[in-house]
C-alpha positions in Angstrom: -31.8 3.6 -10.1 -29.7 2.6 -6.8 -29.3 -1.4 -6.9 -27.9 -2.0 -3.6 -26.3 -5.6 -3.0 -23.6 -5.0 -0.5 -23.8 -1.8 1.9 -20.6 -0.7 3.1 -21.9 1.8 5.9 -24.0 4.3 7.6 -25.0 6.8 9.7 -26.7 9.4 11.0 -25.9 13.3 9.5 -28.1 16.4 11.3 -31.6 16.1 10.0 -30.4 13.2 7.9 -29.2 9.7 6.1 -25.6 8.8 4.4 -25.1 5.7 3.5 -22.3 4.4 1.7 -22.2 1.4 -0.7 -21.9 -0.1 -4.5 -24.6 0.6 -6.9 -24.8 -2.7 -8.6 -25.3 -1.7 -12.5 -27.3 -4.3 -14.7 -28.6 -6.4 -11.5 -30.4 -8.7 -14.3 -27.2 -10.4 -14.5 -26.1 -10.5 -11.2 -26.6 -14.1 -10.9 -26.1 -15.7 -15.1 -23.8 -13.5 -15.9 -21.6 -11.8 -13.6 -18.7 -11.1 -15.9 -21.6 -8.5 -16.6 -22.2 -7.1 -13.4 -20.4 -3.2 -12.7 -20.9 -1.7 -9.3 -19.8 1.6 -8.6 -19.5 3.3 -5.2 -22.1 6.0 -4.2 -22.9 8.0 -1.0 -26.7 8.5 -0.6 -27.8 11.5 1.4 -31.3 10.9 2.7 -32.7 14.0 4.5 -35.2 12.8 7.1 -37.2 16.4 6.4 -38.0 16.8 2.8 -37.9 13.0 1.8 -35.4 13.7 -0.6 -32.6 11.6 -1.8 -29.1 12.5 -3.8 -26.4 10.5 -4.8 -22.5 11.2 -5.5 -20.7 9.0 -7.5 -17.4 8.1 -4.8 -15.6 6.3 -7.4 -16.2 4.5 -11.7 -14.1 1.6 -11.3 -15.4 -1.6 -10.5 -16.1 -1.9 -6.9 -17.7 -4.1 -4.5 -17.1 -6.1 -1.6 -15.8 -3.5 0.7 -14.9 -2.7 4.0 -14.1 -0.7 6.6 -12.4 0.4 9.6 -15.1 -1.6 11.6 -15.0 0.5 15.4 -16.5 3.4 12.8 -20.0 0.8 11.8 -22.6 3.0 11.8 -20.6 6.0 12.5 -19.2 8.8 9.8 -16.8 7.0 8.6 -13.3 7.9 6.4 -11.7 5.3 4.5 -13.3 1.9 2.5 -11.0 -0.5 1.3 -13.1 -2.2 -1.9 -11.9 -5.0 -3.9 -11.3 -4.6 -7.7 -13.4 -6.5 -10.0 -12.6 -7.7 -13.2 -14.4 -8.8 -13.9 -17.0 -10.0 -11.2 -16.3 -12.4 -9.9 -12.4 -12.5 -10.4 -10.7 -9.5 -8.0 -7.3 -8.3 -9.5 -6.8 -6.0 -6.7 -8.1 -3.4 -4.0 -8.1 0.6 -3.9 -8.7 2.9 -0.6 -11.6 5.1 -0.9 -11.3 8.6 0.9 -15.6 9.6 0.5 -15.0 12.5 2.9 -15.1 14.1 0.1 -18.6 16.1 -1.1 -16.5 16.8 -5.2 -17.7 15.0 -7.6 -14.6 13.5 -8.5 -12.8 10.2 -8.5 -11.5 9.1 -5.2 -9.0 6.5 -4.7 -6.5 7.2 -2.6 -4.8 4.0 -2.7 -4.2 0.7 -4.9 -3.0 -2.5 -5.3 -3.4 -4.4 -7.8 -2.1 -8.4 -7.6 -0.5 -8.4 -11.0 -1.4 -11.1 -14.1 -2.8 -13.3 -12.6 -3.4 -13.1 -9.6 -6.5 -13.0 -7.8 -8.1 -12.5 -4.8 -11.2 -12.7 -2.3 -13.1 -9.5 -0.6 -10.2 -7.9 2.0 -10.8 -7.6 5.5 -9.6 -5.1 7.5 -7.6 -5.3 11.1 -6.9 -2.2 13.0 -3.5 -2.6 14.4 -4.5 -0.7 17.7 -8.0 -1.4 17.9 -8.7 -1.1 21.1 -6.3 2.8 20.8 -9.4 5.3 20.4 -7.1 8.1 19.7 -5.4 5.1 16.6 -6.3 6.5 12.8 -9.1 5.2 10.7 -7.0 3.6 8.4 -3.7 2.6 11.4 -4.3 -0.5 10.1 -3.7 -3.7 7.8 -5.7 -4.7 4.7 -5.2 -8.6 4.4 -6.5 -11.0 2.1 -6.2 -14.3 0.3 -4.7 -13.7 -3.9 -3.8 -17.3 -5.7 -1.7 -17.3 -9.0 -3.2 -19.2 -11.7 0.7 -19.4 -13.4 1.8 -20.6 -10.5 -0.6 -22.5 -8.8 0.2 -20.8 -5.8 -2.6 -18.9 -3.5 -0.8 -16.3 -0.1 -2.4 -15.0 1.8 -1.6 -10.5 2.1 -1.3 -8.8 4.4 -0.7 -4.9 3.0 0.0 -1.5 5.3 -3.0 0.3 5.5 -1.9 3.8 5.8 -0.1 3.7 1.7 0.0 5.4 -0.8 0.5 1.5 -2.6 -1.5 -0.5 0.2 2.4 -1.8 0.5 2.5 -5.1 1.0 4.5 -6.0 4.5 4.4 -9.4 4.8 3.0 -12.4 1.9 3.0 -15.9 3.5 2.5 -18.7 1.3 0.2 -21.4 2.2 0.4 -25.1 1.4 -2.8 -25.5 -0.4 -4.7 -23.5 -3.5 -7.1 -21.3 -1.2 -10.1 -20.5 -3.0 -11.7 -17.6 -4.4 -14.3 -16.4 -1.8 -16.0 -13.4 -1.6 -17.3 -12.6 2.0 -14.6 -12.8 5.0 -13.9 -12.3 8.6 -11.5 -11.2 10.8 -11.8 -12.4 14.0 -9.1 -11.2 16.6 -7.8 -14.3 18.6 -9.2 -12.4 22.5 -12.3 -12.7 20.5 -11.7 -16.4 19.9 -10.9 -16.7 23.9 -14.4 -15.7 24.0 -16.6 -18.4 22.7 
């Protein structure tokens, strides 16, 4: 039923634990036939009193490698930014999901597809003001490397996380090809200076 590889977030809620994660369908194909893998994002609620586990689909799109604003890790969050598999392991875009909805409906609220022959890696979320506790959860940027297979060109994209189309606010052309990759990490200069 539920094959979780890349959990997105989890938090305590009354007498329950809530987790948001992709459910990897056809998990048996994960290593040798990745193009057959389909991951749909679900919200899983584990009632600690009754032991009842309920699952709610958040999106039926083929999504994985999702991130959130790191300030909300382990806390109830509203927004998730997930990579679109087309098919996996190629990532053709990024979508923004609103996981706060309790209705059973598609929860994509913003989308950025990279275009024909263009594929990216796992997105990262970068808060505009990471030290501001009053900032909106989605006040920041979604960043990813994207490679255009036809032009042979790689770019670093910076997208506005609040905009309905995840508008590109900067596209930095890279001097060399950046290979497709799954797991990324954004590190602030202040963190680097502590090393």
